[in-house]
PDB file of C-alpha atoms and ligand atoms in Angstrom:
ATOM      1  CA  UNK A   1    -108.102  76.710  91.891  1.00 34.00           C
ATOM      2  CA  UNK A   2    -105.617  75.459  89.365  1.00 36.00           C
ATOM      3  CA  UNK A   3    -108.221  73.284  87.713  1.00 36.00           C
ATOM      4  CA  UNK A   4    -110.652  76.163  87.354  1.00 36.00           C
ATOM      5  CA  UNK A   5    -107.955  78.360  85.885  1.00 34.00           C
ATOM      6  CA  UNK A   6    -107.050  75.682  83.364  1.00 35.00           C
ATOM      7  CA  UNK A   7    -110.642  75.287  82.314  1.00 36.00           C
ATOM      8  CA  UNK A   8    -111.147  79.041  81.904  1.00 35.00           C
ATOM      9  CA  UNK A   9    -108.013  79.188  79.799  1.00 34.00           C
ATOM     10  CA  UNK A  10    -109.302  76.374  77.659  1.00 38.00           C
ATOM     11  CA  UNK A  11    -112.526  78.240  77.000  1.00 37.00           C
ATOM     12  CA  UNK A  12    -110.546  81.246  75.781  1.00 34.00           C
ATOM     13  CA  UNK A  13    -108.300  79.101  73.613  1.00 37.00           C
ATOM     14  CA  UNK A  14    -111.163  77.341  71.916  1.00 39.00           C
ATOM     15  CA  UNK A  15    -113.070  80.579  71.465  1.00 38.00           C
ATOM     16  CA  UNK A  16    -110.119  82.022  69.641  1.00 41.00           C
ATOM     17  CA  UNK A  17    -109.591  78.844  67.673  1.00 45.00           C
ATOM     18  CA  UNK A  18    -113.072  78.986  66.196  1.00 44.00           C
ATOM     19  CA  UNK A  19    -113.660  81.311  63.268  1.00 45.00           C
ATOM     20  CA  UNK A  20    -116.142  84.176  63.215  1.00 45.00           C
ATOM     21  CA  UNK A  21    -118.286  82.252  60.772  1.00 45.00           C
ATOM     22  CA  UNK A  22    -118.537  79.350  63.199  1.00 46.00           C
ATOM     23  CA  UNK A  23    -119.349  81.677  66.060  1.00 45.00           C
ATOM     24  CA  UNK A  24    -122.226  83.310  64.253  1.00 45.00           C
ATOM     25  CA  UNK A  25    -123.600  79.996  62.958  1.00 55.00           C
ATOM     26  CA  UNK A  26    -123.826  78.552  66.480  1.00 70.00           C
ATOM     27  CA  UNK A  27    -121.620  77.476  69.333  1.00 93.00           C
ATOM     28  CA  UNK A  28    -123.739  74.324  69.736  1.00 96.00           C
ATOM     29  CA  UNK A  29    -122.169  71.390  67.931  1.00 96.00           C
ATOM     30  CA  UNK A  30    -124.303  68.508  69.203  1.00 97.00           C
ATOM     31  CA  UNK A  31    -127.973  68.790  70.036  1.00 97.00           C
ATOM     32  CA  UNK A  32    -129.741  65.671  71.317  1.00 97.00           C
ATOM     33  CA  UNK A  33    -133.486  66.231  71.723  1.00 98.00           C
ATOM     34  CA  UNK A  34    -135.999  63.890  73.359  1.00 98.00           C
ATOM     35  CA  UNK A  35    -134.194  60.758  72.250  1.00 98.00           C
ATOM     36  CA  UNK A  36    -135.611  57.319  72.946  1.00 98.00           C
ATOM     37  CA  UNK A  37    -134.044  54.076  71.744  1.00 98.00           C
ATOM     38  CA  UNK A  38    -135.897  50.788  71.890  1.00 98.00           C
ATOM     39  CA  UNK A  39    -134.656  47.382  70.797  1.00 97.00           C
ATOM     40  CA  UNK A  40    -136.889  44.437  69.990  1.00 96.00           C
ATOM     41  CA  UNK A  41    -136.418  41.630  72.492  1.00 94.00           C
ATOM     42  CA  UNK A  42    -138.341  38.422  71.963  1.00 94.00           C
ATOM     43  CA  UNK A  43    -141.990  39.353  71.560  1.00 94.00           C
ATOM     44  CA  UNK A  44    -141.590  42.761  73.187  1.00 95.00           C
ATOM     45  CA  UNK A  45    -139.005  45.513  73.335  1.00 96.00           C
ATOM     46  CA  UNK A  46    -136.582  47.068  75.748  1.00 97.00           C
ATOM     47  CA  UNK A  47    -136.185  50.844  76.131  1.00 98.00           C
ATOM     48  CA  UNK A  48    -132.475  51.578  76.409  1.00 98.00           C
ATOM     49  CA  UNK A  49    -132.512  55.396  76.109  1.00 98.00           C
ATOM     50  CA  UNK A  50    -135.348  57.223  77.830  1.00 98.00           C
ATOM     51  CA  UNK A  51    -135.884  60.818  76.792  1.00 97.00           C
ATOM     52  CA  UNK A  52    -132.248  61.884  76.631  1.00 97.00           C
ATOM     53  CA  UNK A  53    -131.614  65.625  76.159  1.00 97.00           C
ATOM     54  CA  UNK A  54    -128.317  67.489  76.095  1.00 96.00           C
ATOM     55  CA  UNK A  55    -126.200  69.876  74.082  1.00 97.00           C
ATOM     56  CA  UNK A  56    -122.464  70.037  73.567  1.00 97.00           C
ATOM     57  CA  UNK A  57    -120.780  73.262  72.470  1.00 96.00           C
ATOM     58  CA  UNK A  58    -117.828  73.467  70.121  1.00 96.00           C
ATOM     59  CA  UNK A  59    -114.575  73.104  71.995  1.00 96.00           C
ATOM     60  CA  UNK A  60    -116.004  71.131  74.913  1.00 96.00           C
ATOM     61  CA  UNK A  61    -114.411  68.012  76.400  1.00 96.00           C
ATOM     62  CA  UNK A  62    -117.176  65.808  77.799  1.00 97.00           C
ATOM     63  CA  UNK A  63    -116.893  62.448  79.478  1.00 97.00           C
ATOM     64  CA  UNK A  64    -119.822  60.050  79.724  1.00 97.00           C
ATOM     65  CA  UNK A  65    -119.907  57.648  82.640  1.00 96.00           C
ATOM     66  CA  UNK A  66    -122.339  55.088  84.000  1.00 96.00           C
ATOM     67  CA  UNK A  67    -122.658  51.423  84.879  1.00 95.00           C
ATOM     68  CA  UNK A  68    -122.216  48.696  82.319  1.00 95.00           C
ATOM     69  CA  UNK A  69    -125.413  48.303  80.313  1.00 96.00           C
ATOM     70  CA  UNK A  70    -126.702  51.802  81.150  1.00 97.00           C
ATOM     71  CA  UNK A  71    -126.849  52.865  77.484  1.00 97.00           C
ATOM     72  CA  UNK A  72    -123.536  54.722  76.955  1.00 97.00           C
ATOM     73  CA  UNK A  73    -122.562  52.943  73.743  1.00 96.00           C
ATOM     74  CA  UNK A  74    -126.119  53.165  72.461  1.00 97.00           C
ATOM     75  CA  UNK A  75    -126.002  56.936  72.995  1.00 97.00           C
ATOM     76  CA  UNK A  76    -122.611  57.232  71.269  1.00 96.00           C
ATOM     77  CA  UNK A  77    -124.001  55.241  68.359  1.00 95.00           C
ATOM     78  CA  UNK A  78    -126.810  57.792  68.025  1.00 96.00           C
ATOM     79  CA  UNK A  79    -124.415  60.757  67.909  1.00 96.00           C
ATOM     80  CA  UNK A  80    -122.167  59.105  65.335  1.00 95.00           C
ATOM     81  CA  UNK A  81    -125.038  57.888  63.159  1.00 94.00           C
ATOM     82  CA  UNK A  82    -124.007  54.267  63.633  1.00 92.00           C
ATOM     83  CA  UNK A  83    -127.569  53.643  64.808  1.00 94.00           C
ATOM     84  CA  UNK A  84    -130.766  55.702  64.789  1.00 96.00           C
ATOM     85  CA  UNK A  85    -133.081  56.782  67.595  1.00 98.00           C
ATOM     86  CA  UNK A  86    -136.572  55.258  67.824  1.00 98.00           C
ATOM     87  CA  UNK A  87    -137.846  58.737  68.694  1.00 98.00           C
ATOM     88  CA  UNK A  88    -136.329  62.190  68.947  1.00 98.00           C
ATOM     89  CA  UNK A  89    -133.848  64.278  66.998  1.00 98.00           C
ATOM     90  CA  UNK A  90    -130.078  64.497  66.771  1.00 97.00           C
ATOM     91  CA  UNK A  91    -128.292  67.428  65.185  1.00 97.00           C
ATOM     92  CA  UNK A  92    -124.543  67.583  64.748  1.00 96.00           C
ATOM     93  CA  UNK A  93    -123.099  70.747  63.238  1.00 94.00           C
ATOM     94  CA  UNK A  94    -126.602  71.784  62.198  1.00 93.00           C
ATOM     95  CA  UNK A  95    -127.236  68.536  60.307  1.00 94.00           C
ATOM     96  CA  UNK A  96    -129.980  66.091  61.263  1.00 96.00           C
ATOM     97  CA  UNK A  97    -127.952  62.892  61.652  1.00 95.00           C
ATOM     98  CA  UNK A  98    -131.052  60.797  62.347  1.00 95.00           C
ATOM     99  CA  UNK A  99    -132.503  61.682  58.943  1.00 95.00           C
ATOM    100  CA  UNK A 100    -129.443  61.047  56.780  1.00 95.00           C
ATOM    101  CA  UNK A 101    -129.214  58.168  54.337  1.00 94.00           C
ATOM    102  CA  UNK A 102    -126.483  55.554  54.792  1.00 91.00           C
ATOM    103  CA  UNK A 103    -124.306  56.773  51.911  1.00 91.00           C
ATOM    104  CA  UNK A 104    -124.503  60.379  53.076  1.00 92.00           C
ATOM    105  CA  UNK A 105    -123.755  59.285  56.618  1.00 93.00           C
ATOM    106  CA  UNK A 106    -120.614  57.415  55.602  1.00 89.00           C
ATOM    107  CA  UNK A 107    -119.318  60.499  53.779  1.00 89.00           C
ATOM    108  CA  UNK A 108    -120.297  62.795  56.632  1.00 91.00           C
ATOM    109  CA  UNK A 109    -118.518  60.559  59.138  1.00 91.00           C
ATOM    110  CA  UNK A 110    -115.393  60.417  56.997  1.00 89.00           C
ATOM    111  CA  UNK A 111    -115.150  64.209  56.905  1.00 88.00           C
ATOM    112  CA  UNK A 112    -116.470  65.279  60.283  1.00 93.00           C
ATOM    113  CA  UNK A 113    -115.915  62.578  62.821  1.00 95.00           C
ATOM    114  CA  UNK A 114    -112.932  60.879  64.395  1.00 94.00           C
ATOM    115  CA  UNK A 115    -113.970  57.643  66.064  1.00 92.00           C
ATOM    116  CA  UNK A 116    -111.887  55.808  68.630  1.00 90.00           C
ATOM    117  CA  UNK A 117    -113.126  52.522  70.038  1.00 84.00           C
ATOM    118  CA  UNK A 118    -111.782  50.122  72.605  1.00 76.00           C
ATOM    119  CA  UNK A 119    -111.096  47.591  69.878  1.00 76.00           C
ATOM    120  CA  UNK A 120    -109.312  49.675  67.349  1.00 73.00           C
ATOM    121  CA  UNK A 121    -109.126  47.317  64.388  1.00 84.00           C
ATOM    122  CA  UNK A 122    -106.117  48.478  62.493  1.00 93.00           C
ATOM    123  CA  UNK A 123    -105.714  46.649  59.197  1.00 95.00           C
ATOM    124  CA  UNK A 124    -103.090  44.009  59.994  1.00 96.00           C
ATOM    125  CA  UNK A 125    -101.550  43.843  56.520  1.00 97.00           C
ATOM    126  CA  UNK A 126    -100.962  47.601  56.280  1.00 97.00           C
ATOM    127  CA  UNK A 127     -98.102  49.476  57.900  1.00 98.00           C
ATOM    128  CA  UNK A 128     -98.864  51.968  60.665  1.00 98.00           C
ATOM    129  CA  UNK A 129     -98.504  54.939  58.320  1.00 98.00           C
ATOM    130  CA  UNK A 130    -100.670  53.314  55.646  1.00 98.00           C
ATOM    131  CA  UNK A 131    -103.383  52.680  58.246  1.00 97.00           C
ATOM    132  CA  UNK A 132    -103.394  56.439  58.909  1.00 97.00           C
ATOM    133  CA  UNK A 133    -103.414  57.315  55.206  1.00 97.00           C
ATOM    134  CA  UNK A 134    -106.401  55.073  54.479  1.00 95.00           C
ATOM    135  CA  UNK A 135    -109.175  57.410  55.731  1.00 93.00           C
ATOM    136  CA  UNK A 136    -107.590  60.249  53.751  1.00 95.00           C
ATOM    137  CA  UNK A 137    -107.861  58.135  50.610  1.00 95.00           C
ATOM    138  CA  UNK A 138    -111.536  57.466  51.393  1.00 91.00           C
ATOM    139  CA  UNK A 139    -112.463  61.081  52.106  1.00 91.00           C
ATOM    140  CA  UNK A 140    -110.287  62.593  49.386  1.00 91.00           C
ATOM    141  CA  UNK A 141    -110.073  65.812  51.390  1.00 90.00           C
ATOM    142  CA  UNK A 142    -106.322  66.302  51.375  1.00 95.00           C
ATOM    143  CA  UNK A 143    -104.263  66.307  48.218  1.00 96.00           C
ATOM    144  CA  UNK A 144    -102.884  62.871  47.383  1.00 96.00           C
ATOM    145  CA  UNK A 145     -99.310  64.180  47.505  1.00 96.00           C
ATOM    146  CA  UNK A 146     -99.811  65.596  51.020  1.00 97.00           C
ATOM    147  CA  UNK A 147    -101.261  62.494  52.615  1.00 97.00           C
ATOM    148  CA  UNK A 148     -98.106  60.601  53.565  1.00 98.00           C
ATOM    149  CA  UNK A 149     -96.486  63.666  55.126  1.00 97.00           C
ATOM    150  CA  UNK A 150     -99.699  64.465  56.977  1.00 97.00           C
ATOM    151  CA  UNK A 151     -99.858  60.885  58.300  1.00 97.00           C
ATOM    152  CA  UNK A 152     -96.241  61.171  59.436  1.00 97.00           C
ATOM    153  CA  UNK A 153     -97.019  64.444  61.218  1.00 95.00           C
ATOM    154  CA  UNK A 154     -99.965  62.819  62.995  1.00 94.00           C
ATOM    155  CA  UNK A 155     -97.829  59.841  64.009  1.00 96.00           C
ATOM    156  CA  UNK A 156     -95.290  62.312  65.336  1.00 92.00           C
ATOM    157  CA  UNK A 157     -98.052  63.968  67.398  1.00 87.00           C
ATOM    158  CA  UNK A 158     -98.884  60.661  69.048  1.00 87.00           C
ATOM    159  CA  UNK A 159     -95.200  59.782  69.463  1.00 89.00           C
ATOM    160  CA  UNK A 160     -95.063  57.017  66.889  1.00 94.00           C
ATOM    161  CA  UNK A 161     -93.082  58.450  63.969  1.00 96.00           C
ATOM    162  CA  UNK A 162     -90.321  55.887  64.549  1.00 97.00           C
ATOM    163  CA  UNK A 163     -92.800  53.041  64.100  1.00 97.00           C
ATOM    164  CA  UNK A 164     -94.408  54.277  60.900  1.00 98.00           C
ATOM    165  CA  UNK A 165     -93.254  51.446  58.679  1.00 98.00           C
ATOM    166  CA  UNK A 166     -94.021  48.613  61.117  1.00 98.00           C
ATOM    167  CA  UNK A 167     -97.061  46.371  60.956  1.00 97.00           C
ATOM    168  CA  UNK A 168     -99.620  46.695  63.788  1.00 96.00           C
ATOM    169  CA  UNK A 169     -98.591  43.287  65.172  1.00 96.00           C
ATOM    170  CA  UNK A 170     -95.075  44.632  65.785  1.00 97.00           C
ATOM    171  CA  UNK A 171     -96.108  47.363  68.243  1.00 95.00           C
ATOM    172  CA  UNK A 172     -97.724  47.283  71.691  1.00 91.00           C
ATOM    173  CA  UNK A 173    -101.440  47.581  72.451  1.00 87.00           C
ATOM    174  CA  UNK A 174    -100.969  51.157  73.681  1.00 86.00           C
ATOM    175  CA  UNK A 175     -99.088  52.058  70.519  1.00 90.00           C
ATOM    176  CA  UNK A 176    -101.796  50.482  68.376  1.00 92.00           C
ATOM    177  CA  UNK A 177    -104.379  52.534  70.219  1.00 88.00           C
ATOM    178  CA  UNK A 178    -102.378  55.705  69.611  1.00 89.00           C
ATOM    179  CA  UNK A 179    -102.188  54.732  65.940  1.00 93.00           C
ATOM    180  CA  UNK A 180    -105.980  54.487  65.994  1.00 93.00           C
ATOM    181  CA  UNK A 181    -106.103  58.040  67.332  1.00 91.00           C
ATOM    182  CA  UNK A 182    -103.795  59.289  64.586  1.00 94.00           C
ATOM    183  CA  UNK A 183    -106.091  57.527  62.121  1.00 95.00           C
ATOM    184  CA  UNK A 184    -109.164  59.145  63.725  1.00 94.00           C
ATOM    185  CA  UNK A 185    -107.503  62.541  63.210  1.00 94.00           C
ATOM    186  CA  UNK A 186    -106.509  61.861  59.608  1.00 95.00           C
ATOM    187  CA  UNK A 187    -109.174  64.051  58.018  1.00 95.00           C
ATOM    188  CA  UNK A 188    -108.907  66.745  60.692  1.00 94.00           C
ATOM    189  CA  UNK A 189    -112.443  66.187  62.011  1.00 95.00           C
ATOM    190  CA  UNK A 190    -113.900  68.866  64.290  1.00 95.00           C
ATOM    191  CA  UNK A 191    -115.494  66.190  66.493  1.00 97.00           C
ATOM    192  CA  UNK A 192    -113.755  63.237  68.125  1.00 96.00           C
ATOM    193  CA  UNK A 193    -115.820  60.537  69.795  1.00 96.00           C
ATOM    194  CA  UNK A 194    -114.390  57.715  71.863  1.00 94.00           C
ATOM    195  CA  UNK A 195    -116.169  54.698  73.330  1.00 93.00           C
ATOM    196  CA  UNK A 196    -113.904  53.453  76.117  1.00 91.00           C
ATOM    197  CA  UNK A 197    -110.830  54.511  74.128  1.00 87.00           C
ATOM    198  CA  UNK A 198    -108.564  53.726  77.067  1.00 83.00           C
ATOM    199  CA  UNK A 199    -110.436  50.528  77.889  1.00 79.00           C
ATOM    200  CA  UNK A 200    -107.663  48.027  77.353  1.00 74.00           C
ATOM    201  CA  UNK A 201    -104.655  50.198  78.111  1.00 78.00           C
ATOM    202  CA  UNK A 202    -102.426  50.182  81.168  1.00 81.00           C
ATOM    203  CA  UNK A 203    -102.657  53.289  83.337  1.00 84.00           C
ATOM    204  CA  UNK A 204     -99.504  54.920  81.907  1.00 83.00           C
ATOM    205  CA  UNK A 205    -100.743  54.528  78.330  1.00 81.00           C
ATOM    206  CA  UNK A 206    -104.229  55.698  79.153  1.00 84.00           C
ATOM    207  CA  UNK A 207    -102.774  58.721  80.989  1.00 86.00           C
ATOM    208  CA  UNK A 208    -100.795  59.678  77.885  1.00 83.00           C
ATOM    209  CA  UNK A 209    -103.864  59.276  75.730  1.00 85.00           C
ATOM    210  CA  UNK A 210    -105.910  61.561  77.947  1.00 89.00           C
ATOM    211  CA  UNK A 211    -103.108  64.149  77.817  1.00 90.00           C
ATOM    212  CA  UNK A 212    -103.306  63.965  74.046  1.00 88.00           C
ATOM    213  CA  UNK A 213    -107.087  64.431  74.180  1.00 92.00           C
ATOM    214  CA  UNK A 214    -106.615  67.537  76.324  1.00 94.00           C
ATOM    215  CA  UNK A 215    -104.125  68.925  73.806  1.00 92.00           C
ATOM    216  CA  UNK A 216    -106.543  68.290  70.946  1.00 92.00           C
ATOM    217  CA  UNK A 217    -109.209  70.290  72.750  1.00 95.00           C
ATOM    218  CA  UNK A 218    -107.010  73.055  74.147  1.00 94.00           C
ATOM    219  CA  UNK A 219    -104.642  73.578  71.238  1.00 91.00           C
ATOM    220  CA  UNK A 220    -106.489  72.013  68.335  1.00 90.00           C
ATOM    221  CA  UNK A 221    -109.928  73.502  69.047  1.00 93.00           C
ATOM    222  CA  UNK A 222    -111.538  70.047  68.771  1.00 95.00           C
ATOM    223  CA  UNK A 223    -114.716  68.907  70.486  1.00 97.00           C
ATOM    224  CA  UNK A 224    -114.316  65.632  72.324  1.00 97.00           C
ATOM    225  CA  UNK A 225    -116.825  63.191  73.777  1.00 97.00           C
ATOM    226  CA  UNK A 226    -115.550  60.127  75.528  1.00 96.00           C
ATOM    227  CA  UNK A 227    -117.233  57.239  77.284  1.00 96.00           C
ATOM    228  CA  UNK A 228    -115.043  56.000  80.088  1.00 93.00           C
ATOM    229  CA  UNK A 229    -115.398  53.678  83.050  1.00 89.00           C
ATOM    230  CA  UNK A 230    -112.398  55.385  84.642  1.00 88.00           C
ATOM    231  CA  UNK A 231    -113.748  57.870  87.197  1.00 87.00           C
ATOM    232  CA  UNK A 232    -110.338  59.511  87.649  1.00 87.00           C
ATOM    233  CA  UNK A 233    -110.235  60.378  83.961  1.00 90.00           C
ATOM    234  CA  UNK A 234    -113.855  61.504  83.977  1.00 92.00           C
ATOM    235  CA  UNK A 235    -113.288  63.851  86.911  1.00 91.00           C
ATOM    236  CA  UNK A 236    -110.463  65.547  85.011  1.00 91.00           C
ATOM    237  CA  UNK A 237    -112.658  66.499  82.054  1.00 94.00           C
ATOM    238  CA  UNK A 238    -114.408  69.878  82.302  1.00 94.00           C
ATOM    239  CA  UNK A 239    -117.825  68.255  81.970  1.00 96.00           C
ATOM    240  CA  UNK A 240    -119.100  64.856  83.004  1.00 96.00           C
ATOM    241  CA  UNK A 241    -122.435  63.350  82.027  1.00 97.00           C
ATOM    242  CA  UNK A 242    -123.618  60.396  84.053  1.00 96.00           C
ATOM    243  CA  UNK A 243    -126.086  57.887  82.660  1.00 97.00           C
ATOM    244  CA  UNK A 244    -128.034  55.320  84.636  1.00 97.00           C
ATOM    245  CA  UNK A 245    -130.599  52.985  83.168  1.00 98.00           C
ATOM    246  CA  UNK A 246    -130.905  54.976  79.954  1.00 97.00           C
ATOM    247  CA  UNK A 247    -131.334  58.397  81.548  1.00 97.00           C
ATOM    248  CA  UNK A 248    -129.010  61.307  82.267  1.00 97.00           C
ATOM    249  CA  UNK A 249    -128.866  61.459  86.042  1.00 96.00           C
ATOM    250  CA  UNK A 250    -126.082  64.035  86.338  1.00 95.00           C
ATOM    251  CA  UNK A 251    -124.586  66.623  84.003  1.00 94.00           C
ATOM    252  CA  UNK A 252    -121.737  68.425  85.699  1.00 85.00           C
ATOM    253  CA  UNK A 253    -120.055  71.298  83.973  1.00 80.00           C
ATOM    254  CA  UNK A 254    -117.270  72.666  86.137  1.00 67.00           C
ATOM    255  CA  UNK A 255    -117.214  75.897  84.119  1.00 56.00           C
ATOM    256  CA  UNK A 256    -120.864  76.581  84.813  1.00 54.00           C
ATOM    257  CA  UNK A 257    -120.286  75.935  88.496  1.00 48.00           C
ATOM    258  CA  UNK A 258    -117.594  78.615  88.606  1.00 43.00           C
ATOM    259  CA  UNK A 259    -119.704  81.276  86.866  1.00 42.00           C
TER     260      UNK A 259
HETATM  261  P1  LIG B   1    -123.121  50.448  77.939  1.00 67.24           P
HETATM  262  O1  LIG B   1    -122.319  50.917  76.769  1.00 67.24           O
HETATM  263  O2  LIG B   1    -123.485  51.553  78.887  1.00 67.24           O
HETATM  264  O3  LIG B   1    -122.477  49.320  78.672  1.00 67.24           O
HETATM  265  P2  LIG B   1    -125.049  49.653  75.931  1.00 67.24           P
HETATM  266  O4  LIG B   1    -125.469  50.923  75.335  1.00 67.24           O
HETATM  267  O5  LIG B   1    -124.101  48.816  75.163  1.00 67.24           O
HETATM  268  O6  LIG B   1    -124.523  49.898  77.421  1.00 67.24           O
HETATM  269  O7  LIG B   1    -126.330  48.771  76.209  1.00 67.24           O
HETATM  270  C1  LIG B   1    -127.430  49.234  76.988  1.00 67.24           C
HETATM  271  C2  LIG B   1    -128.479  48.171  77.074  1.00 67.24           C
HETATM  272  O8  LIG B   1    -129.053  47.976  75.802  1.00 67.24           O
HETATM  273  C3  LIG B   1    -127.965  46.813  77.518  1.00 67.24           C
HETATM  274  O9  LIG B   1    -128.900  46.254  78.370  1.00 67.24           O
HETATM  275  C4  LIG B   1    -127.868  46.052  76.238  1.00 67.24           C
HETATM  276  O10 LIG B   1    -128.045  44.691  76.467  1.00 67.24           O
HETATM  277  C5  LIG B   1    -129.002  46.623  75.422  1.00 67.24           C
HETATM  278  N1  LIG B   1    -128.743  46.565  73.976  1.00 67.24           N
HETATM  279  C6  LIG B   1    -127.769  47.207  73.305  1.00 67.24           C
HETATM  280  N2  LIG B   1    -127.834  46.951  71.996  1.00 67.24           N
HETATM  281  C7  LIG B   1    -128.892  46.112  71.822  1.00 67.24           C
HETATM  282  C8  LIG B   1    -129.501  45.469  70.701  1.00 67.24           C
HETATM  283  N3  LIG B   1    -129.022  45.643  69.466  1.00 67.24           N
HETATM  284  N4  LIG B   1    -130.565  44.682  70.932  1.00 67.24           N
HETATM  285  C9  LIG B   1    -131.065  44.520  72.169  1.00 67.24           C
HETATM  286  N5  LIG B   1    -130.553  45.088  73.267  1.00 67.24           N
HETATM  287  C10 LIG B   1    -129.478  45.871  73.106  1.00 67.24           C
HETATM  288 MG1  LIG B   2    -120.452  50.307  76.027  1.00 67.24          MG
END
């Protein structure tokens, strides 16, 4: 009961968080249509995604689960424009990601997407706060004078304000991963995508990270898609998509079930 109530509440929160303009344009943020992905292997090829179709609305929190090698990262790479489908179409925020040129894609990603990977690759020679400022310098969205304060606010959100001036090597793996989240949020992207973002964290750290993800969706109006091998985490998200051998075999939306 409690879970259902929470999810209903979340839907209201995110509805109110989105503007009228967004509502009239469309509530669909991600639209994956008839996507196939094939890789050349030796003389032949292997089909890794086989006619994948799904939509994600603004304000959803979706987890993607499935065995190792089932195509989860390949799918994430399609949505983020890191790689392109062999067949099919991918629209994010009304823009055809699969048709964009590299330069456009890099700019689009910088403005619209927060990426969190298992291996978070902070720049080792830059302080924590400077790592968070870096994407703001690339995107040039926020005023130069605001950037440091904004980075400090983000570090405060992830509980790392006290570590701002340290180098990545001076903080723990969990703290580095939280820094990577602050960095992913630097340009206030509407969409956050994680590929095993809790992959190398202990359970306490990964629990805190998932709490943060919930806050971003519930309070920040963000849309979040996260690959995870952790079934406990996946079962807590309002919607879980399961992939096996390159196909969606289950798409469970607890809100739809309650309607
Ligand atoms: P997951 O993230 O679910 O573990 P991946 O999406 O990384 O799975 O990989 C799915 C399958 O596609 C695997 O069998 C993998 O070996 C294969 N694969 C991924 N990338 C390539 C590539 N560039 N070339 C050939 N095969 C690939
Ligand atoms: Mg993977």
